């Protein structure tokens, strides 16, 4: 069975622990890259990562985009929503479906 992880700054992710998700606080990009790779090689099927941290790890995240697992999904942090998470999900859906499902926007 796959596990679910959440990565980002502590203030943005600590609440996810109450939902039973494994949290991995990280602010330093090199430390975060190591955590990401460790999680991807473990039994984690979904890795949520704050948009701010994902922006610093674009190269590392791109290594996993063509793989089925883990799914790396960006979420807003306490600093706000940049729209990167929604754009990433939209792009993934367009690739899977073959068209823009939000064509009216």
Tab-separated table of N, CA and C in Angstrom:
chain	number	residue	atom	x	y	z
A	1	UNK	N	0.836	-1.172	0.000
A	1	UNK	CA	0.000	0.000	0.000
A	1	UNK	C	0.885	1.241	0.000
A	2	UNK	N	0.492	2.194	-0.815
A	2	UNK	CA	1.264	3.429	-0.899
A	2	UNK	C	0.947	4.370	0.255
A	3	UNK	N	1.935	5.168	0.602
A	3	UNK	CA	1.766	6.172	1.643
A	3	UNK	C	1.708	7.548	0.988
A	4	UNK	N	1.273	8.544	1.771
A	4	UNK	CA	1.159	9.918	1.293
A	4	UNK	C	2.046	10.804	2.157
A	5	UNK	N	2.843	11.657	1.494
A	5	UNK	CA	3.751	12.563	2.194
A	5	UNK	C	3.419	14.009	1.837
A	6	UNK	N	3.780	14.907	2.743
A	6	UNK	CA	3.635	16.337	2.514
A	6	UNK	C	4.959	16.993	2.866
A	7	UNK	N	5.491	17.792	1.924
A	7	UNK	CA	6.769	18.485	2.122
A	7	UNK	C	6.554	19.990	2.024
A	8	UNK	N	7.323	20.725	2.800
A	8	UNK	CA	7.274	22.181	2.734
A	8	UNK	C	7.723	22.781	4.048
A	9	UNK	N	7.508	24.085	4.174
A	9	UNK	CA	7.874	24.734	5.429
A	9	UNK	C	6.924	24.245	6.525
A	10	UNK	N	7.419	24.222	7.733
A	10	UNK	CA	6.680	23.633	8.856
A	10	UNK	C	5.293	24.244	9.013
A	11	UNK	N	5.199	25.566	8.957
A	11	UNK	CA	3.917	26.227	9.176
A	11	UNK	C	2.870	25.817	8.146
A	12	UNK	N	3.301	25.481	6.944
A	12	UNK	CA	2.366	25.112	5.882
A	12	UNK	C	1.907	23.663	5.961
A	13	UNK	N	2.704	22.796	6.580
A	13	UNK	CA	2.394	21.368	6.499
A	13	UNK	C	2.011	20.697	7.809
A	14	UNK	N	2.233	21.349	8.956
A	14	UNK	CA	2.036	20.639	10.223
A	14	UNK	C	0.607	20.144	10.403
A	15	UNK	N	-0.386	20.824	9.863
A	15	UNK	CA	-1.780	20.399	10.009
A	15	UNK	C	-2.097	19.096	9.300
A	16	UNK	N	-1.319	18.751	8.287
A	16	UNK	CA	-1.566	17.511	7.541
A	16	UNK	C	-1.300	16.268	8.390
A	17	UNK	N	-0.499	16.404	9.418
A	17	UNK	CA	-0.217	15.263	10.290
A	17	UNK	C	-1.486	14.811	11.004
A	18	UNK	N	-2.391	15.735	11.307
A	18	UNK	CA	-3.640	15.358	11.987
A	18	UNK	C	-4.545	14.531	11.066
A	19	UNK	N	-4.286	14.607	9.757
A	19	UNK	CA	-5.046	13.801	8.797
A	19	UNK	C	-4.407	12.435	8.564
A	20	UNK	N	-3.293	12.186	9.238
A	20	UNK	CA	-2.617	10.902	9.109
A	20	UNK	C	-1.571	10.866	8.009
A	21	UNK	N	-1.257	12.020	7.419
A	21	UNK	CA	-0.234	12.062	6.384
A	21	UNK	C	1.130	12.253	7.024
A	22	UNK	N	2.161	11.730	6.374
A	22	UNK	CA	3.524	11.890	6.872
A	22	UNK	C	4.048	13.246	6.409
A	23	UNK	N	4.524	14.047	7.353
A	23	UNK	CA	5.011	15.383	7.021
A	23	UNK	C	6.531	15.439	7.097
A	24	UNK	N	7.101	16.203	6.170
A	24	UNK	CA	8.548	16.354	6.082
A	24	UNK	C	8.878	17.827	5.909
A	25	UNK	N	9.121	18.527	7.043
A	25	UNK	CA	9.452	19.945	6.942
A	25	UNK	C	10.810	20.138	6.282
A	26	UNK	N	10.877	21.086	5.375
A	26	UNK	CA	12.135	21.386	4.686
A	26	UNK	C	12.086	22.810	4.165
A	27	UNK	N	13.156	23.531	4.387
A	27	UNK	CA	13.295	24.886	3.853
A	27	UNK	C	14.491	24.990	2.920
A	28	UNK	N	15.538	24.254	3.236
A	28	UNK	CA	16.759	24.279	2.447
A	28	UNK	C	16.593	23.415	1.195
A	29	UNK	N	16.825	23.968	-0.002
A	29	UNK	CA	16.618	23.203	-1.235
A	29	UNK	C	17.448	21.915	-1.327
A	30	UNK	N	18.682	21.922	-0.862
A	30	UNK	CA	19.492	20.703	-0.968
A	30	UNK	C	18.970	19.628	-0.018
A	31	UNK	N	18.552	20.019	1.173
A	31	UNK	CA	17.953	19.071	2.111
A	31	UNK	C	16.627	18.551	1.550
A	32	UNK	N	15.840	19.446	0.986
A	32	UNK	CA	14.542	19.069	0.419
A	32	UNK	C	14.709	18.103	-0.750
A	33	UNK	N	15.721	18.303	-1.573
A	33	UNK	CA	15.978	17.399	-2.706
A	33	UNK	C	16.282	15.995	-2.202
A	34	UNK	N	17.060	15.890	-1.141
A	34	UNK	CA	17.383	14.586	-0.564
A	34	UNK	C	16.127	13.908	-0.020
A	35	UNK	N	15.288	14.680	0.645
A	35	UNK	CA	14.042	14.131	1.184
A	35	UNK	C	13.153	13.659	0.047
A	36	UNK	N	13.023	14.478	-0.998
A	36	UNK	CA	12.186	14.122	-2.139
A	36	UNK	C	12.635	12.808	-2.765
A	37	UNK	N	13.921	12.654	-2.991
A	37	UNK	CA	14.431	11.427	-3.600
A	37	UNK	C	14.223	10.220	-2.693
A	38	UNK	N	14.406	10.422	-1.395
A	38	UNK	CA	14.190	9.326	-0.439
A	38	UNK	C	12.723	8.894	-0.452
A	39	UNK	N	11.813	9.853	-0.488
A	39	UNK	CA	10.386	9.536	-0.512
A	39	UNK	C	9.998	8.847	-1.811
A	40	UNK	N	10.527	9.333	-2.923
A	40	UNK	CA	10.203	8.763	-4.236
A	40	UNK	C	10.680	7.317	-4.356
A	41	UNK	N	11.757	6.987	-3.688
A	41	UNK	CA	12.299	5.634	-3.739
A	41	UNK	C	11.662	4.724	-2.698
A	42	UNK	N	10.856	5.294	-1.815
A	42	UNK	CA	10.176	4.517	-0.776
A	42	UNK	C	8.772	4.180	-1.246
A	43	UNK	N	7.904	3.890	-0.328
A	43	UNK	CA	6.528	3.482	-0.624
A	43	UNK	C	5.561	4.655	-0.707
A	44	UNK	N	6.037	5.827	-1.099
A	44	UNK	CA	5.164	6.990	-1.188
A	44	UNK	C	4.623	7.119	-2.612
A	45	UNK	N	3.314	7.007	-2.751
A	45	UNK	CA	2.662	7.094	-4.051
A	45	UNK	C	2.271	8.515	-4.400
A	46	UNK	N	2.042	9.342	-3.364
A	46	UNK	CA	1.682	10.742	-3.563
A	46	UNK	C	2.553	11.586	-2.654
A	47	UNK	N	3.145	12.613	-3.243
A	47	UNK	CA	3.947	13.563	-2.478
A	47	UNK	C	3.383	14.949	-2.754
A	48	UNK	N	2.765	15.546	-1.737
A	48	UNK	CA	2.320	16.926	-1.832
A	48	UNK	C	3.499	17.801	-1.447
A	49	UNK	N	3.700	18.881	-2.191
A	49	UNK	CA	4.818	19.777	-1.925
A	49	UNK	C	4.335	21.211	-2.091
A	50	UNK	N	4.725	22.071	-1.174
A	50	UNK	CA	4.268	23.451	-1.268
A	50	UNK	C	4.820	24.094	-2.543
A	51	UNK	N	4.039	25.015	-3.094
A	51	UNK	CA	4.438	25.677	-4.339
A	51	UNK	C	5.782	26.384	-4.203
A	52	UNK	N	6.015	27.008	-3.052
A	52	UNK	CA	7.277	27.726	-2.842
A	52	UNK	C	8.473	26.775	-2.878
A	53	UNK	N	8.342	25.633	-2.240
A	53	UNK	CA	9.438	24.661	-2.236
A	53	UNK	C	9.589	24.026	-3.611
A	54	UNK	N	8.480	23.733	-4.265
A	54	UNK	CA	8.536	23.143	-5.608
A	54	UNK	C	9.234	24.067	-6.596
A	55	UNK	N	9.060	25.365	-6.429
A	55	UNK	CA	9.723	26.324	-7.320
A	55	UNK	C	11.244	26.223	-7.202
A	56	UNK	N	11.721	25.846	-6.038
A	56	UNK	CA	13.163	25.697	-5.814
A	56	UNK	C	13.673	24.324	-6.260
A	57	UNK	N	12.761	23.380	-6.509
A	57	UNK	CA	13.144	22.010	-6.844
A	57	UNK	C	12.655	21.577	-8.227
A	58	UNK	N	12.466	22.519	-9.134
A	58	UNK	CA	11.918	22.193	-10.454
A	58	UNK	C	12.696	21.077	-11.141
A	59	UNK	N	14.016	21.172	-11.124
A	59	UNK	CA	14.843	20.155	-11.792
A	59	UNK	C	14.655	18.784	-11.143
A	60	UNK	N	14.602	18.754	-9.833
A	60	UNK	CA	14.444	17.482	-9.118
A	60	UNK	C	13.069	16.875	-9.387
A	61	UNK	N	12.043	17.702	-9.380
A	61	UNK	CA	10.680	17.219	-9.606
A	61	UNK	C	10.512	16.708	-11.028
A	62	UNK	N	11.167	17.360	-11.985
A	62	UNK	CA	11.034	16.958	-13.392
A	62	UNK	C	11.512	15.527	-13.630
A	63	UNK	N	12.383	15.025	-12.773
A	63	UNK	CA	12.868	13.642	-12.898
A	63	UNK	C	11.752	12.620	-12.726
A	64	UNK	N	10.670	13.008	-12.070
A	64	UNK	CA	9.594	12.072	-11.759
A	64	UNK	C	8.324	12.312	-12.572
A	65	UNK	N	8.301	13.321	-13.433
A	65	UNK	CA	7.081	13.675	-14.155
A	65	UNK	C	6.611	12.604	-15.127
A	66	UNK	N	7.495	11.854	-15.700
A	66	UNK	CA	7.104	10.828	-16.665
A	66	UNK	C	6.810	9.484	-16.014
A	67	UNK	N	6.982	9.399	-14.705
A	67	UNK	CA	6.741	8.157	-13.989
A	67	UNK	C	5.313	8.121	-13.450
A	68	UNK	N	4.785	6.934	-13.322
A	68	UNK	CA	3.440	6.779	-12.766
A	68	UNK	C	3.439	7.111	-11.277
A	69	UNK	N	4.456	6.680	-10.591
A	69	UNK	CA	4.534	6.897	-9.160
A	69	UNK	C	5.934	7.376	-8.799
A	70	UNK	N	6.058	8.335	-7.956
A	70	UNK	CA	5.048	9.020	-7.179
A	70	UNK	C	4.419	10.173	-7.966
A	71	UNK	N	3.189	10.478	-7.614
A	71	UNK	CA	2.549	11.686	-8.132
A	71	UNK	C	2.998	12.825	-7.227
A	72	UNK	N	3.597	13.843	-7.804
A	72	UNK	CA	4.052	14.995	-7.033
A	72	UNK	C	3.097	16.144	-7.334
A	73	UNK	N	2.373	16.585	-6.314
A	73	UNK	CA	1.317	17.566	-6.479
A	73	UNK	C	1.632	18.800	-5.645
A	74	UNK	N	1.619	19.949	-6.303
A	74	UNK	CA	1.905	21.201	-5.617
A	74	UNK	C	0.660	21.714	-4.901
A	75	UNK	N	0.879	22.236	-3.703
A	75	UNK	CA	-0.198	22.812	-2.905
A	75	UNK	C	0.228	24.193	-2.425
A	76	UNK	N	-0.727	25.087	-2.175
A	76	UNK	CA	-0.360	26.401	-1.638
A	76	UNK	C	0.189	26.275	-0.227
A	77	UNK	N	1.051	27.177	0.139
A	77	UNK	CA	1.571	27.235	1.498
A	77	UNK	C	0.958	28.405	2.234
A	78	UNK	N	1.456	28.680	3.425
A	78	UNK	CA	0.929	29.788	4.211
A	78	UNK	C	1.219	31.140	3.565
A	79	UNK	N	2.207	31.175	2.688
A	79	UNK	CA	2.552	32.440	2.026
A	79	UNK	C	1.585	32.789	0.902
A	80	UNK	N	0.690	31.866	0.554
A	80	UNK	CA	-0.315	32.155	-0.463
A	80	UNK	C	-0.248	31.211	-1.641
A	81	UNK	N	-1.184	31.416	-2.543
A	81	UNK	CA	-1.330	30.577	-3.727
A	81	UNK	C	-0.720	31.282	-4.930
A	82	UNK	N	0.218	30.630	-5.593
A	82	UNK	CA	0.832	31.210	-6.789
A	82	UNK	C	0.143	30.752	-8.064
A	83	UNK	N	-0.711	29.752	-7.966
A	83	UNK	CA	-1.383	29.208	-9.135
A	83	UNK	C	-0.613	28.092	-9.806
A	84	UNK	N	0.600	27.819	-9.356
A	84	UNK	CA	1.435	26.778	-9.966
A	84	UNK	C	0.827	25.395	-9.778
A	85	UNK	N	0.217	25.156	-8.638
A	85	UNK	CA	-0.390	23.848	-8.391
A	85	UNK	C	-1.554	23.571	-9.319
A	86	UNK	N	-2.420	24.548	-9.489
A	86	UNK	CA	-3.572	24.398	-10.381
A	86	UNK	C	-3.092	24.224	-11.818
A	87	UNK	N	-2.095	24.994	-12.212
A	87	UNK	CA	-1.563	24.884	-13.575
A	87	UNK	C	-0.965	23.501	-13.817
A	88	UNK	N	-0.282	22.948	-12.830
A	88	UNK	CA	0.309	21.618	-12.965
A	88	UNK	C	-0.740	20.532	-13.110
A	89	UNK	N	-1.790	20.617	-12.302
A	89	UNK	CA	-2.873	19.628	-12.396
A	89	UNK	C	-3.577	19.760	-13.747
A	90	UNK	N	-3.820	20.988	-14.182
A	90	UNK	CA	-4.476	21.225	-15.475
A	90	UNK	C	-3.660	20.626	-16.620
A	91	UNK	N	-2.345	20.823	-16.568
A	91	UNK	CA	-1.472	20.280	-17.608
A	91	UNK	C	-1.502	18.750	-17.609
A	92	UNK	N	-1.487	18.144	-16.429
A	92	UNK	CA	-1.539	16.684	-16.330
A	92	UNK	C	-2.844	16.137	-16.891
A	93	UNK	N	-3.946	16.806	-16.595
A	93	UNK	CA	-5.244	16.363	-17.100
A	93	UNK	C	-5.289	16.512	-18.623
A	94	UNK	N	-4.773	17.629	-19.136
A	94	UNK	CA	-4.737	17.827	-20.588
A	94	UNK	C	-3.939	16.719	-21.267
A	95	UNK	N	-2.839	16.339	-20.670
A	95	UNK	CA	-2.015	15.272	-21.235
A	95	UNK	C	-2.774	13.943	-21.214
A	96	UNK	N	-3.435	13.649	-20.114
A	96	UNK	CA	-4.149	12.378	-19.980
A	96	UNK	C	-5.387	12.310	-20.868
A	97	UNK	N	-6.131	13.406	-20.943
A	97	UNK	CA	-7.388	13.422	-21.670
A	97	UNK	C	-7.187	13.773	-23.140
A	98	UNK	N	-6.199	14.581	-23.411
A	98	UNK	CA	-5.931	14.986	-24.783
A	98	UNK	C	-6.539	16.317	-25.173
A	99	UNK	N	-7.179	16.991	-24.216
A	99	UNK	CA	-7.729	18.312	-24.509
A	99	UNK	C	-7.861	19.112	-23.220
A	100	UNK	N	-8.081	20.405	-23.404
A	100	UNK	CA	-8.233	21.305	-22.275
A	100	UNK	C	-9.640	21.166	-21.715
A	101	UNK	N	-9.758	20.671	-20.493
A	101	UNK	CA	-11.084	20.468	-19.909
A	101	UNK	C	-11.685	21.782	-19.421
A	102	UNK	N	-10.884	22.791	-19.306
A	102	UNK	CA	-11.362	24.109	-18.861
A	102	UNK	C	-11.303	25.083	-20.022
A	103	UNK	N	-11.695	24.645	-21.189
A	103	UNK	CA	-11.549	25.439	-22.404
A	103	UNK	C	-12.259	26.774	-22.339
A	104	UNK	N	-13.212	26.953	-21.467
A	104	UNK	CA	-13.933	28.206	-21.360
A	104	UNK	C	-13.175	29.262	-20.564
A	105	UNK	N	-12.068	28.873	-19.944
A	105	UNK	CA	-11.338	29.826	-19.103
A	105	UNK	C	-10.076	30.290	-19.767
